[in-house]
Amino acid sequence: MDRGLALCIDIGTTNLKAGVVDKEGNVLSLYRCEIPLFKGDDGKAEHDPEVLFSTFVKAAKEGAKGYEDAISLVIPSTYMFGLVPVDENLEPLMGIMTLLDTRSKETYEEFLNDIDVNEMYKRTGFAPTFHAPLFKIYWLKRKRKDIFEKAKYFLSSKDYIISKLLNKPYTEPSISSATGIMNINTLKWDSYSLSALGIDEDRLPEIVPSDVILADLPDKSKKLLGLNGDVKLLPGVYDGGAVGIGIGAFDDGVGAINVGTTGMFRVAYPDAVLDKEDLMRLQTYYLSSGRWFVGAAINNAGIILRWLRDNIFNMSYDELTKEALSADTSNLFFLPYITGERDKEIGNIASGVYFGLKNNHTKGHLIKAGLEGVAYSLRMLFEAVKDNNINIKEIRAGGGGTNSELWMEIFSSVLGLPIKVSNVEEPELLGSALLGFCALGVYKDVLEATYKMVKIKKVFMPQEEKVRQYEKGFQFFKLMTKDLKNLFEVHNKL
């Protein structure tokens, strides 16, 4: 068997996926498993670091089965906002605080009062949200002082995995640009953010390029993963970035939406664009190969369907879609903020709201309003990108939400643009592999690799009548969000 395959492993908040990908973009194997998430009434939502690593190892072995002698490259990706403090021996001092962990809300306002938010935004391109490692580290400093002081390094989940494989911690710019601690002008740790936290940069991992091979995998790690021969490690990018690359959104004028547990609307762009209106609606992350991923993300996307499935209707996803298809158009709206929201104008204290309920509404109406609410939320991000003079001609979509044709139809008409869905089931694995084959020299750049590896399965076109209908709905959705802000604040104090 010829060598030259990529083993890509994506660490999600609830699932871990591993697959072998070839240079034509074929996913030759795929293994999925759940990751236990440990929750508490105080907002705790952690991964056990040792369990996460053992799950990573198991997934890598299962995903590589039959290709152990053919893999040349291992590439991880992961969710943003993960944080785990480790000691000088790289041993974790607590669980990994995932993006769903809300404990840093406790000290969020306190820290905001200590910093110049506008200055931080200009330096880091990051609009403040309590989910960010910046605020999680501050929370540790104030509420878990013993752990804060013992910590030699503060790592993301992917940094932790890399440290276990290489016995040294590294990070890369796509993950570090979402910490609130990296300077977007230098791609180095930012002195202002470090000073605000009262830490030195040596307590954070070294930032290395995401698209350049970092190291040969040590024999011990190769044996652990069941791999043979010469195997190298590429740092890769965060999961949303890998999805964007994997669905072909690296080209000019192409927007990317990802509809997973959370959601995003971003555009690969040659410059680090900040919101011109100082509203900080844009969170500018470094992507790869000289491009920035300009846009923003929402906390509540696929999690809305999961909530409707598990907590409300006890139905499968297919049954939810069937019910929504049976519902006619109605003036029922849903604010999908069940886990709060990142946009500072909406607020971390926001919650979910159904508005316009009447006695003729059915399960289908409630479900459809949930789907539309997420689409309206992404439309708000789309508007922020357009307001900053970035033109978009089409949209590529990825994530589990693309399995719902109804949802893709809704998105297309809400956004008013064609949406192209690729034929790959797990685009984050393809995106990581695409970077890997560029790093190996198989392709000269990401665009050439995109044309060779990314294939489109279906195109969803906006429907004129629904575009008009959803335009009115979107304007009301914005008004409702704005007008309810004061009530959210009052409700939070009850």
XYZ file of C-alpha atoms in Angstrom:
494
model
C 0.000 0.000 0.000
C 1.332 3.443 -0.970
C 2.066 5.889 1.790
C 0.707 9.407 1.753
C -2.631 9.327 3.550
C -3.772 11.740 6.262
C -5.282 10.671 9.582
C -7.507 13.520 10.777
C -9.100 13.615 14.234
C -11.698 16.196 15.239
C -12.419 16.779 18.933
C -15.927 18.110 19.447
C -17.739 18.965 22.641
C -19.873 15.823 22.535
C -18.354 13.667 19.785
C -14.942 12.747 18.479
C -14.382 11.763 14.849
C -11.391 10.210 13.130
C -10.908 9.356 9.483
C -8.306 8.570 6.845
C -8.366 10.887 3.822
C -6.528 10.559 0.505
C -5.255 13.318 -1.794
C -8.375 13.132 -4.005
C -10.534 14.067 -1.028
C -11.982 10.618 -0.415
C -12.698 9.773 3.221
C -11.533 6.147 3.284
C -12.548 5.396 6.846
C -14.622 7.077 9.517
C -14.973 6.372 13.213
C -17.186 8.308 15.632
C -17.589 8.062 19.370
C -19.074 10.144 22.158
C -17.023 12.162 24.611
C -18.406 12.275 28.154
C -19.248 15.806 29.223
C -19.238 16.368 32.971
C -21.732 19.043 34.014
C -22.580 20.779 37.270
C -25.273 23.108 38.558
C -22.686 25.886 38.781
C -22.215 25.994 34.986
C -19.461 23.413 34.867
C -19.136 21.633 31.496
C -15.812 19.789 31.394
C -14.005 17.050 29.581
C -11.865 14.780 31.722
C -8.397 15.280 30.139
C -7.292 11.669 30.530
C -10.606 10.362 29.215
C -10.369 12.768 26.287
C -6.866 11.588 25.414
C -7.741 7.901 25.715
C -10.793 8.533 23.510
C -8.555 10.359 21.022
C -6.172 7.381 20.954
C -9.007 4.884 20.523
C -10.574 6.920 17.703
C -7.215 7.303 15.940
C -6.620 3.545 16.112
C -10.105 2.694 14.888
C -10.010 5.322 12.159
C -6.594 4.145 10.957
C -7.510 0.456 10.969
C -6.303 -1.124 7.742
C -4.191 1.915 6.843
C -1.582 1.772 9.620
C 1.318 1.550 7.140
C -0.025 4.181 4.738
C -0.474 7.207 6.985
C 2.094 9.991 6.632
C 0.401 12.727 8.597
C -1.703 13.133 11.749
C -3.804 16.323 11.954
C -6.025 17.264 14.922
C -8.773 19.881 15.078
C -10.929 20.977 17.988
C -13.532 23.366 19.344
C -12.656 26.890 20.412
C -12.679 28.256 23.951
C -11.368 25.108 25.641
C -9.058 25.660 28.606
C -7.092 23.354 30.864
C -4.346 24.433 33.292
C -1.447 21.965 33.516
C 1.556 21.738 35.805
C 5.248 21.681 34.861
C 4.953 17.972 34.010
C 2.036 18.763 31.667
C -0.362 17.026 34.041
C -3.843 18.585 34.183
C -4.840 20.375 37.368
C -8.588 20.157 36.637
C -10.963 19.194 33.847
C -10.960 20.905 30.469
C -13.412 23.805 30.542
C -15.264 23.400 27.236
C -17.004 26.089 25.208
C -20.236 25.133 27.024
C -18.751 25.937 30.455
C -20.357 29.091 31.855
C -18.626 29.481 35.232
C -16.589 32.462 34.057
C -19.844 34.436 34.001
C -19.202 34.860 37.729
C -16.307 37.255 37.198
C -17.035 38.465 33.648
C -18.383 41.922 34.534
C -15.677 42.398 37.160
C -12.947 41.798 34.584
C -14.654 44.008 31.986
C -14.389 46.880 34.455
C -10.628 46.326 34.696
C -9.852 46.456 30.975
C -10.253 48.801 28.014
C -12.544 46.695 25.838
C -12.033 48.810 22.700
C -8.258 48.660 23.047
C -8.388 44.907 23.495
C -10.617 44.526 20.422
C -8.213 46.578 18.277
C -5.266 44.482 19.428
C -6.790 41.005 19.453
C -9.752 41.281 17.057
C -11.803 39.520 19.664
C -15.122 40.810 20.949
C -15.422 40.050 24.668
C -17.386 36.946 25.620
C -17.177 35.076 28.904
C -16.594 31.845 26.936
C -13.083 32.963 25.932
C -9.972 31.604 27.679
C -9.086 35.193 28.614
C -12.099 35.277 30.927
C -11.706 31.671 32.037
C -8.139 32.307 33.177
C -9.318 35.372 35.065
C -12.046 33.275 36.688
C -9.402 30.771 37.800
C -7.328 33.593 39.203
C -10.263 34.899 41.245
C -12.110 31.686 42.161
C -9.541 28.857 41.923
C -6.415 30.667 43.029
C -4.576 27.490 44.018
C -4.987 26.065 40.516
C -4.109 29.384 38.881
C -0.859 29.631 40.817
C 0.137 25.988 40.234
C -0.476 26.192 36.490
C 2.646 26.198 34.372
C 0.643 26.421 31.133
C -2.904 27.229 30.105
C -3.829 25.029 27.125
C -6.706 24.402 24.753
C -7.999 20.858 24.290
C -5.943 20.464 21.103
C -2.847 21.949 22.754
C -3.250 19.349 25.478
C -3.470 16.496 22.949
C -0.371 17.780 21.138
C 1.493 18.039 24.445
C 0.668 14.383 25.136
C 1.950 13.333 21.706
C 5.101 15.499 21.599
C 5.760 16.024 25.333
C 5.787 19.777 24.728
C 2.838 22.176 24.393
C 2.177 24.041 21.155
C -0.744 25.996 19.804
C -1.536 27.588 16.440
C -3.022 30.939 15.361
C -6.608 29.883 14.625
C -7.072 28.592 18.181
C -5.004 31.327 19.844
C -6.823 34.120 17.983
C -10.019 33.004 19.759
C -8.487 33.301 23.224
C -8.637 37.094 23.478
C -4.907 36.962 24.231
C -3.250 36.881 20.749
C -2.298 40.058 18.885
C -3.736 39.960 15.342
C -0.920 42.167 14.002
C 1.938 39.964 15.182
C 0.345 36.501 15.663
C 2.082 36.535 19.051
C 0.695 36.685 22.586
C -0.501 40.216 23.291
C 1.195 42.235 26.015
C -1.974 44.144 26.992
C -4.041 40.981 27.531
C -1.182 39.294 29.392
C -0.811 42.318 31.646
C -4.553 42.360 32.352
C -4.339 38.725 33.477
C -1.102 39.256 35.369
C 0.735 36.433 33.590
C 3.809 36.146 31.365
C 3.742 34.665 27.867
C 5.827 31.704 29.054
C 2.669 30.418 30.765
C 1.093 29.948 27.351
C 2.191 27.494 24.647
C 4.369 28.534 21.731
C 2.331 29.632 18.696
C 3.408 27.729 15.564
C 1.982 27.805 12.002
C -1.115 25.673 11.501
C -0.159 24.678 7.953
C 3.511 23.762 8.397
C 4.590 20.318 9.596
C 5.535 20.674 13.256
C 7.414 17.476 14.065
C 7.953 13.799 13.437
C 5.665 11.795 15.663
C 7.834 10.137 18.358
C 8.025 6.332 18.286
C 6.155 6.138 21.591
C 3.240 8.133 20.185
C 3.222 6.198 16.901
C 3.018 2.965 18.842
C 0.236 4.380 20.991
C -1.784 5.282 17.882
C -0.917 2.016 16.138
C 0.928 3.703 13.254
C 4.074 2.593 11.449
C 6.880 4.233 9.485
C 7.535 7.953 9.061
C 4.563 9.879 10.474
C 4.501 13.633 10.947
C 2.225 15.956 12.923
C 0.531 19.013 11.428
C -1.030 21.366 14.033
C -4.096 22.030 11.850
C -6.815 24.582 12.630
C -9.872 24.861 14.853
C -12.948 22.833 13.889
C -14.884 25.693 12.261
C -11.830 26.664 10.226
C -11.369 23.065 9.110
C -15.043 22.953 8.083
C -14.637 26.190 6.102
C -11.629 24.833 4.236
C -13.274 21.425 3.783
C -16.413 22.841 2.150
C -14.425 24.975 -0.297
C -14.865 28.404 1.282
C -11.239 29.488 0.800
C -12.057 31.142 -2.544
C -12.849 34.852 -2.994
C -16.427 35.929 -2.357
C -17.457 32.645 -0.781
C -19.084 32.703 2.634
C -19.035 29.721 4.970
C -21.751 28.664 7.361
C -21.356 25.823 9.787
C -24.406 24.405 11.496
C -23.165 22.123 14.246
C -23.879 22.374 17.971
C -22.944 26.025 17.514
C -22.970 27.960 14.251
C -20.832 30.399 12.300
C -20.872 32.739 9.332
C -17.395 33.600 8.089
C -15.483 34.625 4.989
C -11.862 33.789 4.172
C -10.303 37.187 3.594
C -6.759 38.519 3.052
C -7.055 41.131 5.814
C -7.937 41.089 9.498
C -11.137 43.148 9.337
C -12.553 44.733 12.488
C -16.111 46.007 12.733
C -16.002 49.614 11.474
C -18.881 50.710 13.696
C -17.148 49.686 16.922
C -20.049 47.345 17.608
C -17.553 44.481 17.744
C -19.931 42.241 15.825
C -17.003 40.656 13.981
C -14.636 38.220 15.656
C -11.602 38.100 13.393
C -9.720 34.811 13.600
C -6.621 33.801 11.703
C -7.425 30.903 9.382
C -4.412 29.654 7.447
C -2.041 30.430 4.578
C -2.291 34.206 4.962
C -6.079 34.349 5.189
C -8.313 35.473 8.022
C -11.717 34.040 8.841
C -13.776 37.207 9.186
C -17.233 36.920 10.698
C -18.671 35.636 13.905
C -20.272 32.655 15.585
C -23.396 31.875 17.566
C -23.743 29.584 20.566
C -27.100 28.158 19.553
C -27.507 26.224 16.304
C -27.837 22.434 16.286
C -28.197 22.550 20.059
C -31.712 23.942 19.434
C -32.775 20.830 17.534
C -31.176 18.623 20.180
C -33.094 20.500 22.897
C -36.363 20.117 20.976
C -35.605 16.428 20.419
C -34.535 15.509 23.944
C -36.282 17.970 26.266
C -39.514 18.875 24.522
C -40.835 16.364 21.964
C -38.875 13.110 22.453
C -38.614 12.650 18.677
C -35.851 11.723 16.250
C -34.372 14.406 14.006
C -36.227 12.936 11.015
C -39.511 13.124 12.933
C -38.804 16.746 13.897
C -38.230 17.630 10.241
C -41.403 15.824 9.166
C -43.427 17.811 11.702
C -41.835 21.098 10.555
C -42.596 20.300 6.905
C -46.265 19.893 7.779
C -46.454 23.374 9.319
C -47.669 26.282 7.213
C -46.165 29.751 7.435
C -47.038 31.573 10.649
C -45.958 34.625 12.608
C -44.410 32.521 15.348
C -40.862 33.499 16.295
C -38.206 31.876 18.453
C -35.171 33.600 19.956
C -32.682 30.698 20.064
C -30.585 31.930 22.987
C -30.983 28.946 25.312
C -27.269 29.017 26.273
C -26.896 32.797 26.145
C -25.170 34.388 23.162
C -21.730 35.734 22.261
C -22.860 39.006 20.660
C -22.368 41.709 23.294
C -25.471 43.522 22.011
C -27.573 40.426 22.723
C -25.784 39.527 25.903
C -24.606 36.485 27.759
C -27.726 36.690 29.957
C -30.154 36.248 27.044
C -32.452 33.220 27.008
C -34.771 31.414 24.629
C -38.167 32.975 23.892
C -41.167 31.898 21.811
C -43.150 34.937 20.663
C -46.555 34.963 19.028
C -47.903 31.651 20.327
C -51.579 31.022 19.566
C -53.926 28.115 20.086
C -53.665 27.010 16.451
C -49.906 26.424 16.668
C -48.689 22.834 16.504
C -45.480 20.960 17.233
C -44.490 21.604 13.628
C -44.823 25.365 14.062
C -42.665 25.284 17.207
C -39.968 23.246 15.444
C -40.022 25.357 12.284
C -39.749 28.561 14.348
C -36.655 27.030 15.982
C -35.063 26.365 12.585
C -35.910 29.867 11.393
C -34.622 31.457 14.601
C -31.173 29.964 14.064
C -31.223 31.131 10.425
C -32.123 34.675 11.527
C -29.273 34.597 14.052
C -26.812 33.695 11.294
C -28.335 36.400 9.083
C -27.314 38.941 11.747
C -23.712 37.784 11.325
C -24.068 37.940 7.533
C -25.264 41.560 7.806
C -22.250 42.467 9.959
C -19.880 41.083 7.306
C -21.655 42.974 4.501
C -21.671 46.190 6.548
C -17.870 46.058 6.479
C -17.725 46.052 2.659
C -17.027 42.364 2.164
C -18.898 41.052 -0.860
C -20.302 37.534 -0.887
C -21.604 35.792 -4.015
C -22.367 32.322 -2.690
C -22.309 30.310 0.498
C -20.842 26.909 1.298
C -22.406 24.990 4.163
C -21.090 22.322 6.498
C -21.967 20.658 9.788
C -24.652 18.208 10.832
C -27.386 20.740 10.017
C -26.762 20.213 6.294
C -28.450 16.818 6.631
C -31.764 18.699 6.851
C -32.768 19.856 3.362
C -35.567 21.890 4.901
C -33.072 23.809 7.044
C -30.812 24.469 4.043
C -33.814 25.786 2.094
C -34.655 28.085 4.987
C -31.060 29.331 5.216
C -30.888 30.026 1.472
C -34.059 32.116 1.494
C -33.221 33.907 4.766
C -29.745 34.817 3.440
C -30.892 35.352 -0.150
C -27.958 33.482 -1.701
C -27.255 30.052 -3.214
C -26.003 27.533 -0.677
C -23.707 24.745 -1.848
C -23.353 21.609 0.222
C -20.346 19.368 -0.387
C -20.650 15.605 -0.693
C -18.317 14.865 2.202
C -19.959 13.749 5.417
C -17.361 15.238 7.757
C -15.912 18.387 6.123
C -13.702 19.173 9.121
C -11.710 16.005 8.382
C -11.422 16.919 4.706
C -10.360 20.473 5.577
C -7.593 19.230 7.851
C -6.435 16.775 5.196
C -6.477 19.489 2.536
C -4.028 21.548 4.612
C -1.983 18.397 5.157
C -1.549 17.624 1.466
C -0.469 21.220 0.861
C 2.092 20.857 3.662
C 3.352 17.627 2.064
C 3.758 19.412 -1.282
C 1.087 17.409 -3.092
C -0.623 20.695 -4.004
C 0.978 24.103 -4.432
C -1.651 25.942 -2.348
C -5.048 25.667 -0.695
C -6.966 26.857 -3.757
C -5.463 24.172 -6.004
C -6.197 21.559 -3.356
C -9.777 22.877 -3.040
C -10.448 22.451 -6.760
C -9.104 18.880 -6.640
C -10.526 17.654 -3.343
C -13.871 19.423 -2.682
C -16.936 18.198 -4.574
C -20.436 19.711 -4.429
C -23.418 17.442 -3.714
C -26.363 19.824 -3.885
C -27.183 23.493 -4.424
C -30.085 25.201 -2.635
C -31.440 28.321 -4.327
C -33.347 31.124 -2.599
C -37.074 31.180 -3.411
C -38.267 34.671 -4.296
C -41.547 34.570 -2.378
C -39.883 33.172 0.740
C -37.052 35.713 0.482
C -39.638 38.503 0.773
C -41.408 36.744 3.629
C -38.194 36.082 5.548
C -36.997 39.646 5.023
C -40.010 40.871 7.013
C -39.462 38.132 9.564
C -35.801 39.077 9.964
C -36.609 42.732 10.587
C -39.058 41.710 13.326
C -36.527 39.238 14.769
C -33.962 42.056 15.115
C -36.518 44.341 16.738
C -37.584 41.629 19.158
C -33.983 40.891 20.151
C -33.279 44.587 20.737
C -36.454 45.273 22.693
C -36.083 42.246 24.946
C -32.569 43.151 26.065
C -33.802 45.143 29.086
C -36.140 42.332 30.088
C -33.281 39.833 29.942
C -31.351 42.031 32.375
C -34.312 42.270 34.765
C -35.031 38.552 34.451
C -31.419 37.708 35.252
C -31.754 39.473 38.619
C -34.909 37.640 39.726
